[in-house]
CSV table of C-alpha atoms in Angstrom, one decimal:
chain,number,residue,atom,x,y,z
A,1205,MET,CA,-47.8,13.8,-10.5
A,1206,LYS,CA,-48.4,10.1,-10.4
A,1207,TYR,CA,-49.5,9.4,-13.9
A,1208,LEU,CA,-49.3,5.5,-13.7
A,1209,PHE,CA,-50.0,4.3,-10.3
A,1210,SER,CA,-51.1,5.2,-8.0
A,1211,LEU,CA,-46.8,6.5,13.9
A,1212,GLY,CA,-46.5,8.1,16.0
A,1213,LEU,CA,-47.9,10.3,18.9
A,1214,ALA,CA,-49.8,13.5,18.4
A,1215,LEU,CA,-47.3,16.2,18.1
A,1216,LEU,CA,-47.1,18.5,21.1
A,1217,PHE,CA,-44.6,20.9,19.5
A,1218,SER,CA,-46.4,24.3,20.0
A,1219,PHE,CA,-45.4,27.8,21.1
A,1220,CYS,CA,-47.2,29.7,23.6
A,1221,SER,CA,-47.6,33.5,23.3
A,1222,GLY,CA,-45.2,35.6,25.6
A,1223,PRO,CA,-41.4,35.6,25.9
A,1224,GLU,CA,-41.3,33.3,28.9
A,1225,LYS,CA,-43.5,30.3,27.9
A,1226,HIS,CA,-41.8,27.6,26.0
A,1227,PRO,CA,-43.2,24.2,26.5
A,1228,PRO,CA,-41.1,20.9,26.1
A,1229,LEU,CA,-39.9,20.1,22.7
A,1230,THR,CA,-41.2,16.8,21.5
A,1231,GLU,CA,-41.0,15.4,18.1
A,1232,GLU,CA,-42.5,12.4,16.4
A,1233,VAL,CA,-39.3,11.8,14.5
A,1234,ALA,CA,-37.2,11.6,17.6
A,1235,TYR,CA,-36.6,7.8,17.1
A,1236,LEU,CA,-34.9,8.4,13.9
A,1237,ARG,CA,-32.0,10.5,15.4
A,1238,ASP,CA,-28.5,9.5,15.4
A,1239,PRO,CA,-27.4,10.6,18.9
A,1240,SER,CA,-23.8,11.0,17.8
A,1241,LEU,CA,-24.9,14.1,15.5
A,1242,SER,CA,-26.7,15.8,18.7
A,1243,PRO,CA,-27.9,18.5,18.5
A,1244,PHE,CA,-27.3,18.8,14.7
A,1245,TYR,CA,-29.3,15.6,14.1
A,1246,HIS,CA,-30.1,16.9,10.4
A,1247,GLY,CA,-26.7,17.3,9.3
A,1248,VAL,CA,-25.5,20.3,7.3
A,1249,ALA,CA,-26.4,21.4,3.8
A,1250,SER,CA,-25.4,24.0,1.3
A,1251,GLY,CA,-27.0,25.5,-1.8
A,1252,ASP,CA,-27.4,28.2,-4.5
A,1253,PRO,CA,-23.7,28.6,-5.4
A,1254,LEU,CA,-22.8,31.8,-7.1
A,1255,TYR,CA,-19.2,33.0,-8.1
A,1256,ASP,CA,-18.7,34.7,-4.7
A,1257,ARG,CA,-21.1,33.1,-2.3
A,1258,VAL,CA,-23.0,30.1,-1.3
A,1259,ILE,CA,-25.9,29.3,1.3
A,1260,ILE,CA,-24.9,27.0,4.3
A,1261,TRP,CA,-27.7,25.5,6.4
A,1262,THR,CA,-28.2,23.3,9.6
A,1263,ARG,CA,-30.9,22.8,12.1
A,1264,VAL,CA,-30.2,22.8,15.9
A,1265,THR,CA,-32.6,20.5,17.9
A,1266,PRO,CA,-32.5,21.4,21.6
A,1267,ASN,CA,-33.8,18.9,24.2
A,1268,ASP,CA,-36.3,21.5,25.4
A,1269,SER,CA,-37.9,24.4,23.4
A,1270,LEU,CA,-35.8,27.4,23.9
A,1271,PRO,CA,-36.6,31.1,23.1
A,1272,ASP,CA,-33.4,31.3,20.9
A,1273,ILE,CA,-30.1,29.6,20.3
A,1274,ASP,CA,-26.8,31.2,19.6
A,1275,VAL,CA,-25.0,29.6,16.6
A,1276,VAL,CA,-21.4,30.1,15.3
A,1277,TRP,CA,-20.6,29.2,11.8
A,1278,GLU,CA,-17.3,28.7,10.1
A,1279,VAL,CA,-16.2,28.3,6.5
A,1280,SER,CA,-12.6,27.1,5.9
A,1281,SER,CA,-10.5,26.3,2.9
A,1282,ASP,CA,-9.2,23.1,4.5
A,1283,GLU,CA,-11.1,20.3,6.1
A,1284,ASN,CA,-9.2,20.7,9.5
A,1285,PHE,CA,-10.3,24.3,9.8
A,1286,GLN,CA,-6.7,25.6,9.9
A,1287,GLU,CA,-7.6,28.3,7.3
A,1288,ILE,CA,-10.9,29.7,8.3
A,1289,VAL,CA,-11.9,32.4,5.6
A,1290,LYS,CA,-15.3,33.3,7.1
A,1291,THR,CA,-16.9,33.0,10.4
A,1292,GLY,CA,-19.8,34.5,12.1
A,1293,THR,CA,-22.5,34.3,14.9
A,1294,THR,CA,-26.2,34.0,14.3
A,1295,SER,CA,-29.3,32.8,16.3
A,1296,THR,CA,-32.3,30.8,15.6
A,1297,ASP,CA,-35.5,30.3,17.4
A,1298,PRO,CA,-39.0,28.5,17.1
A,1299,SER,CA,-40.1,30.9,14.4
A,1300,ARG,CA,-37.7,29.3,11.9
A,1301,ASP,CA,-38.2,25.9,13.4
A,1302,TYR,CA,-34.5,26.3,14.8
A,1303,THR,CA,-33.1,26.1,11.2
A,1304,VAL,CA,-30.1,28.2,10.3
A,1305,LYS,CA,-29.3,29.5,7.0
A,1306,ILE,CA,-26.4,31.8,6.1
A,1307,ASP,CA,-25.5,33.4,2.8
A,1308,VAL,CA,-21.7,33.4,2.9
A,1309,THR,CA,-20.3,36.1,0.7
A,1310,GLY,CA,-16.8,37.2,-0.3
A,1311,LEU,CA,-15.7,33.7,-1.4
A,1312,ASP,CA,-13.3,32.9,-4.3
A,1313,GLU,CA,-14.9,31.6,-7.6
A,1314,GLY,CA,-14.5,28.0,-8.4
A,1315,ALA,CA,-13.2,27.2,-5.0
A,1316,SER,CA,-14.2,24.3,-2.7
A,1317,TYR,CA,-14.8,25.0,1.0
A,1318,PHE,CA,-15.6,23.1,4.3
A,1319,PHE,CA,-18.2,24.4,6.8
A,1320,ARG,CA,-19.5,23.6,10.1
A,1321,PHE,CA,-21.7,25.0,13.0
A,1322,HIS,CA,-21.3,25.2,16.9
A,1323,ALA,CA,-24.2,25.5,19.3
A,1324,LEU,CA,-25.2,24.2,22.8
A,1325,GLY,CA,-21.6,23.3,23.5
A,1326,LYS,CA,-21.3,21.0,20.5
A,1327,SER,CA,-20.2,21.0,16.9
A,1328,SER,CA,-22.0,19.7,13.7
A,1329,MET,CA,-20.6,17.4,11.2
A,1330,VAL,CA,-18.3,19.0,8.5
A,1331,GLY,CA,-19.9,19.9,5.2
A,1332,LYS,CA,-18.2,20.4,1.8
A,1333,THR,CA,-19.4,22.9,-0.9
A,1334,LYS,CA,-18.1,24.9,-3.8
A,1335,THR,CA,-18.7,28.1,-5.6
A,1336,ALA,CA,-19.4,28.6,-9.3
A,1337,SER,CA,-16.5,28.8,-11.6
A,1338,LYS,CA,-16.0,31.6,-14.0
A,1339,ASN,CA,-13.9,29.7,-16.4
A,1340,PRO,CA,-14.8,26.0,-16.2
A,1341,LYS,CA,-13.7,23.5,-18.8
A,1342,LYS,CA,-16.3,21.1,-17.5
A,1343,ILE,CA,-19.5,21.2,-15.3
A,1344,ASN,CA,-21.0,18.1,-13.8
A,1345,LEU,CA,-24.5,18.4,-12.5
A,1346,GLY,CA,-26.2,15.7,-10.7
A,1347,VAL,CA,-30.0,15.8,-11.5
A,1348,VAL,CA,-32.6,14.1,-9.3
A,1349,SER,CA,-36.3,14.3,-8.4
A,1350,CYS,CA,-39.2,12.5,-6.6
A,1351,SER,CA,-38.1,11.2,-3.4
A,1352,ASN,CA,-40.8,9.5,-1.5
A,1353,TYR,CA,-39.8,8.4,2.1
A,1354,GLU,CA,-42.5,5.5,2.2
A,1355,TRP,CA,-41.6,4.0,-1.3
A,1356,GLY,CA,-38.1,2.8,-0.1
A,1357,TYR,CA,-34.6,3.8,0.8
A,1358,PHE,CA,-32.9,6.9,-0.5
A,1359,ASN,CA,-29.9,5.0,-2.1
A,1360,ALA,CA,-29.5,7.3,-4.9
A,1361,TYR,CA,-28.9,10.1,-2.5
A,1362,GLY,CA,-26.1,8.0,-0.9
A,1363,ALA,CA,-24.4,7.2,-4.3
A,1364,LEU,CA,-24.5,10.7,-5.3
A,1365,ALA,CA,-22.6,11.9,-2.2
A,1366,SER,CA,-19.4,10.3,-3.7
A,1367,GLU,CA,-19.8,11.7,-7.2
A,1368,GLU,CA,-17.5,14.5,-8.5
A,1369,LEU,CA,-20.2,17.3,-9.1
A,1370,ASP,CA,-20.4,21.0,-9.2
A,1371,ALA,CA,-23.9,20.9,-7.9
A,1372,ILE,CA,-27.0,18.7,-7.5
A,1373,ILE,CA,-30.1,19.9,-9.2
A,1374,HIS,CA,-33.2,18.8,-7.4
A,1375,LEU,CA,-36.2,19.3,-9.8
A,1376,GLY,CA,-39.0,18.8,-7.3
A,1377,ASP,CA,-41.0,16.5,-5.2
A,1378,TYR,CA,-38.4,16.6,-2.4
A,1379,ILE,CA,-41.1,15.5,-0.1
A,1380,TYR,CA,-44.7,13.9,-0.4
A,1381,GLU,CA,-47.5,15.2,1.4
A,1382,TYR,CA,-49.6,11.8,1.7
A,1383,ALA,CA,-50.9,10.0,4.8
A,1384,PRO,CA,-49.4,6.5,5.4
A,1385,GLY,CA,-50.4,4.2,2.8
A,1386,GLY,CA,-51.5,6.9,0.5
A,1387,TYR,CA,-48.8,6.5,-2.0
A,1388,GLY,CA,-45.9,4.1,-1.0
A,1389,ASP,CA,-44.7,0.7,0.1
A,1390,THR,CA,-46.3,-0.1,3.5
A,1391,THR,CA,-44.3,-3.4,3.8
A,1392,LEU,CA,-41.2,-1.3,4.6
A,1393,ASP,CA,-40.5,0.4,8.0
A,1394,ARG,CA,-40.7,3.9,6.5
A,1395,SER,CA,-44.1,5.2,7.3
A,1396,PRO,CA,-44.3,9.0,6.9
A,1397,VAL,CA,-45.0,11.2,9.9
A,1398,PRO,CA,-47.2,12.8,11.0
A,1399,ALA,CA,-49.5,9.8,10.3
A,1400,LYS,CA,-51.9,11.9,8.2
A,1401,GLU,CA,-51.8,14.2,5.1
A,1402,ILE,CA,-49.8,17.1,6.0
A,1403,ILE,CA,-51.8,20.4,5.9
A,1404,THR,CA,-50.6,22.6,8.8
A,1405,LEU,CA,-47.4,24.4,9.6
A,1406,GLN,CA,-46.2,21.7,12.1
A,1407,ASP,CA,-47.3,18.9,9.7
A,1408,TYR,CA,-45.0,20.2,7.0
A,1409,ARG,CA,-42.2,20.8,9.5
A,1410,THR,CA,-42.4,17.4,10.8
A,1411,ARG,CA,-42.3,15.7,7.4
A,1412,TYR,CA,-39.4,17.7,6.3
A,1413,SER,CA,-37.6,16.8,9.6
A,1414,GLN,CA,-38.2,13.1,9.0
A,1415,TYR,CA,-36.8,13.2,5.4
A,1416,ARG,CA,-33.8,15.3,6.5
A,1417,LEU,CA,-32.9,12.6,9.1
A,1418,ASP,CA,-32.3,10.0,6.5
A,1419,LYS,CA,-28.6,9.2,6.4
A,1420,ASP,CA,-28.3,9.0,2.7
A,1421,LEU,CA,-29.9,12.5,2.1
A,1422,ILE,CA,-27.7,13.9,4.9
A,1423,ALA,CA,-24.6,12.5,3.0
A,1424,ALA,CA,-25.7,14.1,-0.3
A,1425,HIS,CA,-26.3,17.5,1.1
A,1426,ALA,CA,-23.1,17.4,3.2
A,1427,ASN,CA,-21.1,16.8,0.1
A,1428,HIS,CA,-22.4,18.9,-2.6
A,1429,PRO,CA,-24.4,22.3,-3.0
A,1430,PHE,CA,-28.1,21.9,-4.0
A,1431,ILE,CA,-30.0,23.9,-6.5
A,1432,ASN,CA,-33.6,23.2,-5.7
A,1433,ILE,CA,-36.9,24.0,-7.3
A,1434,TRP,CA,-40.3,22.8,-5.9
A,1435,ASP,CA,-42.9,20.7,-7.9
A,1436,ASP,CA,-46.3,19.7,-6.8
A,1437,HIS,CA,-45.8,17.5,-3.7
A,1438,GLU,CA,-44.0,20.0,-1.6
A,1439,ILE,CA,-47.6,21.4,-1.5
A,1440,ALA,CA,-50.1,19.0,-2.7
A,1441,ASN,CA,-50.4,16.7,-5.8
A,1442,ASN,CA,-51.2,18.5,-9.2
A,1443,SER,CA,-50.9,21.9,-7.6
A,1444,TYR,CA,-51.2,25.2,-9.4
A,1445,LYS,CA,-51.4,28.8,-8.4
A,1446,ASP,CA,-55.0,28.8,-7.1
A,1447,GLY,CA,-55.6,25.1,-6.3
A,1448,ALA,CA,-54.6,21.5,-6.3
A,1449,GLN,CA,-56.1,18.1,-7.1
A,1450,ASN,CA,-55.1,16.9,-3.6
A,1451,HIS,CA,-56.4,19.8,-1.7
A,1452,GLN,CA,-60.1,19.4,-0.6
A,1453,ALA,CA,-62.5,22.0,0.7
A,1454,ASP,CA,-62.4,20.4,4.1
A,1455,GLU,CA,-58.8,20.8,4.5
A,1456,GLY,CA,-59.0,24.6,4.9
A,1457,ASN,CA,-58.1,27.5,2.6
A,1458,TYR,CA,-55.5,26.5,-0.2
A,1459,GLU,CA,-53.9,29.8,0.0
A,1460,ASP,CA,-53.0,29.3,3.6
A,1461,ARG,CA,-51.8,25.9,3.0
A,1462,LYS,CA,-49.6,27.0,0.1
A,1463,ASN,CA,-48.1,29.7,2.1
A,1464,VAL,CA,-47.3,27.2,5.0
A,1465,ALA,CA,-45.7,24.9,2.5
A,1466,ARG,CA,-43.7,27.6,1.0
A,1467,GLN,CA,-42.5,28.9,4.4
A,1468,VAL,CA,-41.3,25.4,5.5
A,1469,TYR,CA,-39.6,24.8,2.2
A,1470,TYR,CA,-37.6,27.9,2.8
A,1471,GLU,CA,-36.8,26.9,6.3
A,1472,TRP,CA,-35.5,23.5,5.4
A,1473,ILE,CA,-34.0,24.0,2.0
A,1474,PRO,CA,-30.6,25.6,1.5
A,1475,ILE,CA,-32.1,28.2,-0.9
A,1476,ARG,CA,-32.1,32.1,-1.1
A,1477,GLU,CA,-35.4,33.4,0.2
A,1478,GLU,CA,-36.1,36.0,-2.6
A,1479,ASP,CA,-39.4,37.3,-4.0
A,1480,LYS,CA,-39.3,34.9,-7.0
A,1481,HIS,CA,-38.6,31.2,-7.0
A,1482,TYR,CA,-37.3,31.2,-10.5
A,1483,ARG,CA,-33.9,32.2,-10.9
A,1484,LYS,CA,-30.7,31.8,-13.0
A,1485,PHE,CA,-27.1,30.4,-12.2
A,1486,GLN,CA,-24.1,31.0,-14.4
A,1487,PHE,CA,-21.0,29.0,-14.8
A,1488,GLY,CA,-18.8,31.2,-16.9
A,1489,GLU,CA,-19.6,31.1,-20.5
A,1490,LEU,CA,-20.1,27.3,-20.6
A,1491,VAL,CA,-23.5,27.1,-18.9
A,1492,ASP,CA,-26.4,29.1,-18.0
A,1493,LEU,CA,-28.8,27.2,-15.6
A,1494,ILE,CA,-32.3,28.7,-15.8
A,1495,MET,CA,-34.5,27.2,-13.0
A,1496,LEU,CA,-38.3,27.6,-13.7
A,1497,ASP,CA,-41.2,27.6,-11.3
A,1498,GLU,CA,-43.9,25.6,-13.1
A,1499,ARG,CA,-46.3,25.2,-10.0
A,1500,LEU,CA,-47.0,28.5,-7.9
A,1501,GLU,CA,-45.8,31.3,-9.9
A,1502,GLY,CA,-48.2,31.6,-12.7
A,1503,ARG,CA,-49.7,28.1,-13.7
A,1504,THR,CA,-53.4,28.2,-14.2
A,1505,PHE,CA,-55.8,25.3,-13.5
A,1506,ILE,CA,-55.0,21.9,-15.2
A,1507,ALA,CA,-57.4,20.9,-18.0
A,1508,ASP,CA,-59.8,18.1,-17.5
A,1509,SER,CA,-59.2,16.3,-20.7
A,1510,LEU,CA,-58.2,16.6,-24.3
A,1511,GLY,CA,-61.8,17.8,-25.0
A,1512,ASP,CA,-61.6,20.7,-22.4
A,1513,PRO,CA,-62.6,23.7,-24.4
A,1514,SER,CA,-60.0,25.8,-22.4
A,1515,LEU,CA,-57.2,23.7,-23.7
A,1516,LEU,CA,-56.3,25.9,-26.6
A,1517,ASP,CA,-57.1,29.2,-24.7
A,1518,SER,CA,-54.2,31.5,-24.9
A,1519,SER,CA,-54.8,32.4,-21.3
A,1520,ARG,CA,-53.8,28.9,-20.2
A,1521,THR,CA,-50.2,29.3,-18.9
A,1522,MET,CA,-47.6,27.2,-17.0
A,1523,LEU,CA,-45.3,30.1,-16.2
A,1524,GLY,CA,-47.4,33.3,-16.2
A,1525,LYS,CA,-46.5,36.1,-18.5
A,1526,GLU,CA,-43.8,37.7,-16.3
A,1527,GLN,CA,-41.9,34.5,-15.8
A,1528,ARG,CA,-42.3,33.5,-19.4
A,1529,ASP,CA,-40.9,36.9,-20.7
A,1530,TRP,CA,-38.1,36.5,-18.3
A,1531,PHE,CA,-37.3,33.0,-19.4
A,1532,ILE,CA,-37.5,33.8,-23.2
A,1533,GLU,CA,-35.3,37.0,-22.7
A,1534,ASN,CA,-32.7,34.9,-20.8
A,1535,LEU,CA,-32.6,32.5,-23.5
A,1536,LYS,CA,-32.1,35.1,-26.2
A,1537,VAL,CA,-29.4,37.0,-24.4
A,1538,SER,CA,-27.3,34.1,-23.0
A,1539,LYS,CA,-23.8,34.0,-24.1
A,1540,ALA,CA,-23.2,30.6,-22.6
A,1541,LYS,CA,-22.5,27.6,-24.7
A,1542,TRP,CA,-25.2,25.5,-23.1
A,1543,LYS,CA,-28.6,26.8,-21.8
A,1544,VAL,CA,-29.9,24.3,-19.3
A,1545,ILE,CA,-33.5,24.6,-18.3
A,1546,GLY,CA,-34.5,23.1,-14.8
A,1547,ASN,CA,-37.9,22.1,-15.9
A,1548,GLN,CA,-40.3,20.1,-13.6
A,1549,VAL,CA,-42.7,18.4,-16.1
A,1550,VAL,CA,-42.1,17.0,-19.6
A,1551,PHE,CA,-41.7,19.8,-22.3
A,1552,SER,CA,-41.7,17.5,-25.4
A,1553,TYR,CA,-44.9,16.0,-26.7
A,1554,LEU,CA,-45.3,12.4,-25.3
A,1555,ASN,CA,-47.8,9.7,-25.7
A,1556,TYR,CA,-47.6,7.3,-22.8
A,1557,ALA,CA,-49.9,4.9,-24.7
A,1558,TRP,CA,-51.4,3.3,-21.7
A,1559,PRO,CA,-55.0,2.0,-22.3
A,1560,THR,CA,-56.4,4.6,-19.7
A,1561,PHE,CA,-53.7,7.3,-20.1
A,1562,GLN,CA,-52.1,8.8,-23.1
A,1563,ILE,CA,-51.5,12.5,-22.8
A,1564,ASN,CA,-50.4,14.1,-19.6
A,1565,LEU,CA,-52.2,17.3,-19.1
A,1566,ASP,CA,-50.3,18.1,-16.1
A,1567,SER,CA,-47.2,18.4,-18.2
A,1568,TRP,CA,-46.4,21.0,-21.1
A,1569,ASP,CA,-48.8,19.1,-23.3
A,1570,GLY,CA,-51.6,20.5,-21.2
A,1571,TYR,CA,-50.4,24.0,-21.9
A,1572,PRO,CA,-50.0,23.9,-25.8
A,1573,MET,CA,-50.3,27.5,-26.6
A,1574,GLU,CA,-47.5,28.6,-24.2
A,1575,GLN,CA,-45.5,25.6,-25.1
A,1576,GLN,CA,-45.6,26.7,-28.8
A,1577,LEU,CA,-44.7,30.3,-27.8
A,1578,ILE,CA,-41.5,29.0,-26.1
A,1579,ALA,CA,-40.7,26.5,-29.0
A,1580,ASP,CA,-41.1,29.5,-31.5
A,1581,ALA,CA,-38.7,31.6,-29.5
A,1582,ILE,CA,-36.0,29.0,-29.5
A,1583,LYS,CA,-36.5,28.2,-33.3
A,1584,THR,CA,-36.8,31.8,-34.5
A,1585,LYS,CA,-33.5,33.3,-33.2
A,1586,PRO,CA,-32.5,30.3,-33.4
A,1587,ILE,CA,-31.1,29.6,-29.9
A,1588,GLU,CA,-28.6,26.6,-30.0
A,1589,ASN,CA,-27.7,24.1,-27.3
A,1590,VAL,CA,-30.8,24.2,-25.2
A,1591,ILE,CA,-31.2,21.2,-22.8
A,1592,PHE,CA,-34.4,20.8,-20.8
A,1593,ILE,CA,-33.7,18.7,-17.7
A,1594,THR,CA,-36.9,17.2,-16.5
A,1595,GLY,CA,-38.3,15.5,-13.3
A,1596,ASP,CA,-41.8,14.5,-12.1
A,1597,THR,CA,-42.4,11.2,-14.3
A,1598,HIS,CA,-40.3,8.8,-12.2
A,1599,THR,CA,-38.8,7.8,-15.6
A,1600,ALA,CA,-35.5,8.3,-17.6
A,1601,TRP,CA,-36.2,9.9,-20.8
A,1602,ALA,CA,-34.3,11.3,-23.7
A,1603,PHE,CA,-36.0,13.4,-26.5
A,1604,GLU,CA,-34.9,15.2,-29.6
A,1605,ALA,CA,-37.2,18.0,-28.2
A,1606,THR,CA,-40.2,19.1,-30.2
A,1607,ASN,CA,-43.8,19.7,-29.5
A,1608,LYS,CA,-44.7,18.8,-32.9
A,1609,PRO,CA,-42.9,15.4,-33.8
A,1610,PHE,CA,-45.5,14.8,-36.6
A,1611,ASP,CA,-45.0,18.2,-38.3
A,1612,GLY,CA,-41.6,18.8,-39.8
A,1613,TYR,CA,-39.5,16.4,-37.7
A,1614,ASN,CA,-37.3,13.9,-39.3
A,1615,GLN,CA,-37.0,10.7,-37.2
A,1616,GLN,CA,-33.7,9.7,-38.8
A,1617,THR,CA,-31.7,12.9,-38.9
A,1618,GLY,CA,-33.3,14.8,-35.9
A,1619,GLU,CA,-34.2,17.7,-38.1
A,1620,GLY,CA,-37.1,19.7,-36.9
A,1621,ALA,CA,-36.1,19.3,-33.1
A,1622,PHE,CA,-35.2,22.6,-31.5
A,1623,ALA,CA,-33.4,21.3,-28.3
A,1624,VAL,CA,-32.8,18.1,-26.4
A,1625,GLU,CA,-34.7,16.9,-23.1
A,1626,PHE,CA,-33.3,14.6,-20.5
A,1627,GLY,CA,-35.6,13.2,-17.8
A,1628,ALA,CA,-34.5,12.0,-14.6
A,1629,THR,CA,-35.9,8.9,-13.0
A,1630,SER,CA,-37.1,9.0,-9.6
A,1631,ILE,CA,-34.8,8.7,-6.5
A,1632,ASN,CA,-37.4,6.1,-5.3
A,1633,SER,CA,-41.0,7.1,-6.1
A,1634,GLY,CA,-43.1,4.3,-7.8
A,1635,ASN,CA,-42.7,3.8,-11.4
A,1636,ALA,CA,-44.2,1.3,-13.9
A,1637,ASN,CA,-42.6,-1.9,-12.6
A,1638,GLU,CA,-44.1,-1.2,-9.0
A,1639,SER,CA,-47.3,-2.0,-10.8
A,1640,PHE,CA,-46.4,-4.4,-13.6
A,1641,PRO,CA,-43.8,-7.1,-14.2
A,1642,ASP,CA,-40.5,-5.9,-15.7
A,1643,SER,CA,-41.3,-8.1,-18.9
A,1644,LEU,CA,-44.5,-6.1,-19.4
A,1645,VAL,CA,-42.8,-2.7,-18.9
A,1646,LEU,CA,-40.0,-3.5,-21.3
A,1647,LEU,CA,-42.6,-4.5,-24.0
A,1648,HIS,CA,-44.2,-1.2,-23.3
A,1649,GLU,CA,-41.0,0.7,-23.6
A,1650,ASP,CA,-40.4,-1.0,-26.9
A,1651,ARG,CA,-43.8,0.2,-28.1
A,1652,ILE,CA,-43.5,3.8,-27.3
A,1653,ILE,CA,-39.7,4.5,-27.7
A,1654,ASN,CA,-38.5,5.7,-31.3
A,1655,SER,CA,-41.9,4.7,-32.7
A,1656,GLU,CA,-44.6,5.9,-34.7
A,1657,ILE,CA,-46.4,7.6,-31.8
A,1658,ASN,CA,-43.2,9.1,-30.3
A,1659,PRO,CA,-40.6,9.3,-33.1
A,1660,HIS,CA,-38.7,12.0,-31.3
A,1661,LEU,CA,-38.3,9.8,-28.0
A,1662,LYS,CA,-35.1,8.2,-28.3
A,1663,TYR,CA,-34.7,6.4,-24.8
A,1664,GLY,CA,-36.8,5.5,-21.9
A,1665,ASN,CA,-36.4,3.4,-18.7
A,1666,MET,CA,-39.7,3.1,-16.8
A,1667,ARG,CA,-38.3,0.5,-14.4
A,1668,ASP,CA,-35.4,1.7,-12.4
A,1669,HIS,CA,-34.7,4.4,-9.8
A,1670,GLY,CA,-31.6,6.4,-9.5
A,1671,TYR,CA,-30.1,9.7,-10.7
A,1672,MET,CA,-28.6,11.4,-13.7
A,1673,VAL,CA,-25.3,13.2,-14.2
A,1674,LEU,CA,-25.3,15.9,-16.9
A,1675,SER,CA,-21.7,16.7,-18.0
A,1676,LEU,CA,-21.2,19.7,-20.2
A,1677,GLU,CA,-18.2,20.7,-22.1
A,1678,GLU,CA,-17.3,23.0,-24.9
A,1679,ASP,CA,-17.8,20.4,-27.7
A,1680,GLY,CA,-20.8,18.5,-26.2
A,1681,ALA,CA,-23.1,17.3,-23.5
A,1682,THR,CA,-23.5,13.8,-22.0
A,1683,ALA,CA,-26.3,12.5,-20.0
A,1684,THR,CA,-25.5,9.5,-17.8
A,1685,TRP,CA,-28.3,7.7,-15.9
A,1686,LYS,CA,-27.2,5.4,-12.9
A,1687,PHE,CA,-29.7,3.0,-11.6
A,1688,MET,CA,-29.6,1.6,-8.2
A,1689,GLN,CA,-29.7,-2.1,-7.6
A,1690,THR,CA,-32.6,-1.9,-5.1
A,1691,ILE,CA,-34.8,0.7,-3.1
A,1692,LYS,CA,-36.2,-2.1,-0.7
A,1693,GLU,CA,-33.2,-2.1,1.5
A,1694,ARG,CA,-30.3,0.3,2.1
A,1695,ASN,CA,-27.7,-0.7,-0.8
A,1696,LEU,CA,-25.6,1.9,-2.7
A,1697,GLU,CA,-24.7,-0.5,-5.5
A,1698,ILE,CA,-25.4,0.6,-8.9
A,1699,LYS,CA,-26.7,-2.1,-11.4
A,1700,ASP,CA,-26.7,-0.2,-14.7
A,1701,VAL,CA,-25.5,2.8,-16.5
A,1702,LYS,CA,-26.9,4.5,-19.6
A,1703,THR,CA,-25.1,7.3,-21.5
A,1704,ILE,CA,-26.4,9.6,-24.1
A,1705,TYR,CA,-24.5,12.4,-25.9
A,1706,VAL,CA,-25.2,15.3,-28.1
A,1707,LYS,CA,-22.7,17.5,-29.9
A,1708,SER,CA,-22.5,21.2,-29.6
A,1709,GLY,CA,-24.8,22.8,-32.3
A,1710,LYS,CA,-26.6,19.6,-32.9
A,1711,VAL,CA,-30.0,18.1,-31.6
A,1712,LYS,CA,-29.3,14.5,-32.9
A,1713,LEU,CA,-28.8,12.2,-29.8
A,1714,MET,CA,-26.0,9.6,-30.0
A,1715,TYR,CA,-26.5,6.6,-27.8
A,1716,ASP,CA,-25.7,3.0,-27.3
């Protein structure tokens, strides 16, 4: 969702039928490869950590298209692989775009591991990962969203690589589907490939390949397990179950495009390929992390306007009944101190107060009946220590979360809020100061934050790019935003840090 602002040769990578016919492998992204990483140009990655297992991933890129490639994988308790605890052999082929994904089981809880792959006579770089802990004193989660290759450099990923984290939570818009110049900074030498809006299987594969060749994204994946959820741009802008704003009739069948996008996502992301995209992760009795699918599982069409008669229809849903019931039940039965919700779009009421844009109907405000059902479920029990972590808006936010800030909410005490919500700014996707001077954006922030129109909104930064670290302990939770010096050149310097804290059992935010 973009609420504020809005190379190469034709790809010859195709596969003929029959076991013996495999044409030469050519890729539009070959110019981005680091030869020293051959044939594992895309690095290594891990994800979806549980107590006894974790996914490890790589991609093998042969010089010519091969019918299959044997791959050996190793997991070790030491970086020099003197203590290999798990190893095995698998194979990959064109049907999976030569990607490799292993669910490594039988690991120790709360343990760090190193992993690597061998194929075609060479070895991959070494990756580092860890399993979930059953008895943590503290959990640190990196939180990111919205990485658009054309908007600038992935400096935030590079900085995240050196953080001390248990996992990186990616809340969506891992890629963008647009053609060159459709949404980005065309003055930089980061034009997306293929040079068109991606629609076909090979289009999506090429776009992911380009992103995964970025050295900073490689570094982040090599150093931390990721827990991913998709938002809309992994398919098309403002997507829902049956359509998308950026899918037109002349672009083919939406269901076909959605299925292709889903297939390639599972090929290129270190995630378990299960029936449902929504899922839960546990870190002992300290944290339950509930990841929601707010796009493809059950979302109905997006309302046209606040005057749309369907806006208050009870059938309008973000999650779909099955996922909603699963979500509410997991909240109710959770024994964890903190219930963290991996949430793609803003849950709290929010008035942006732009002259031509106030309420974002692509967010939970566009699904008010279901929004209220969830609010009621949290308030009725009541369920304490709920934290929504949110992507999508390219802005850092902190709410004392409520969908009704003008009905029973006290701006001074926080009474009436039922959770807190922390929004992650973008890795690099355009925010307000890509369209307006900083001085005007700062004035606008002052106008909407902790104001009459958004009394529950306690912090916002609509100017800077970076990432958030959510630290959870028994007595409290801390959100720390780290903003990058620039996205216009490769530079891992952090220019500013903002920290906000909430005590266990409270919803009143404490901040500088």
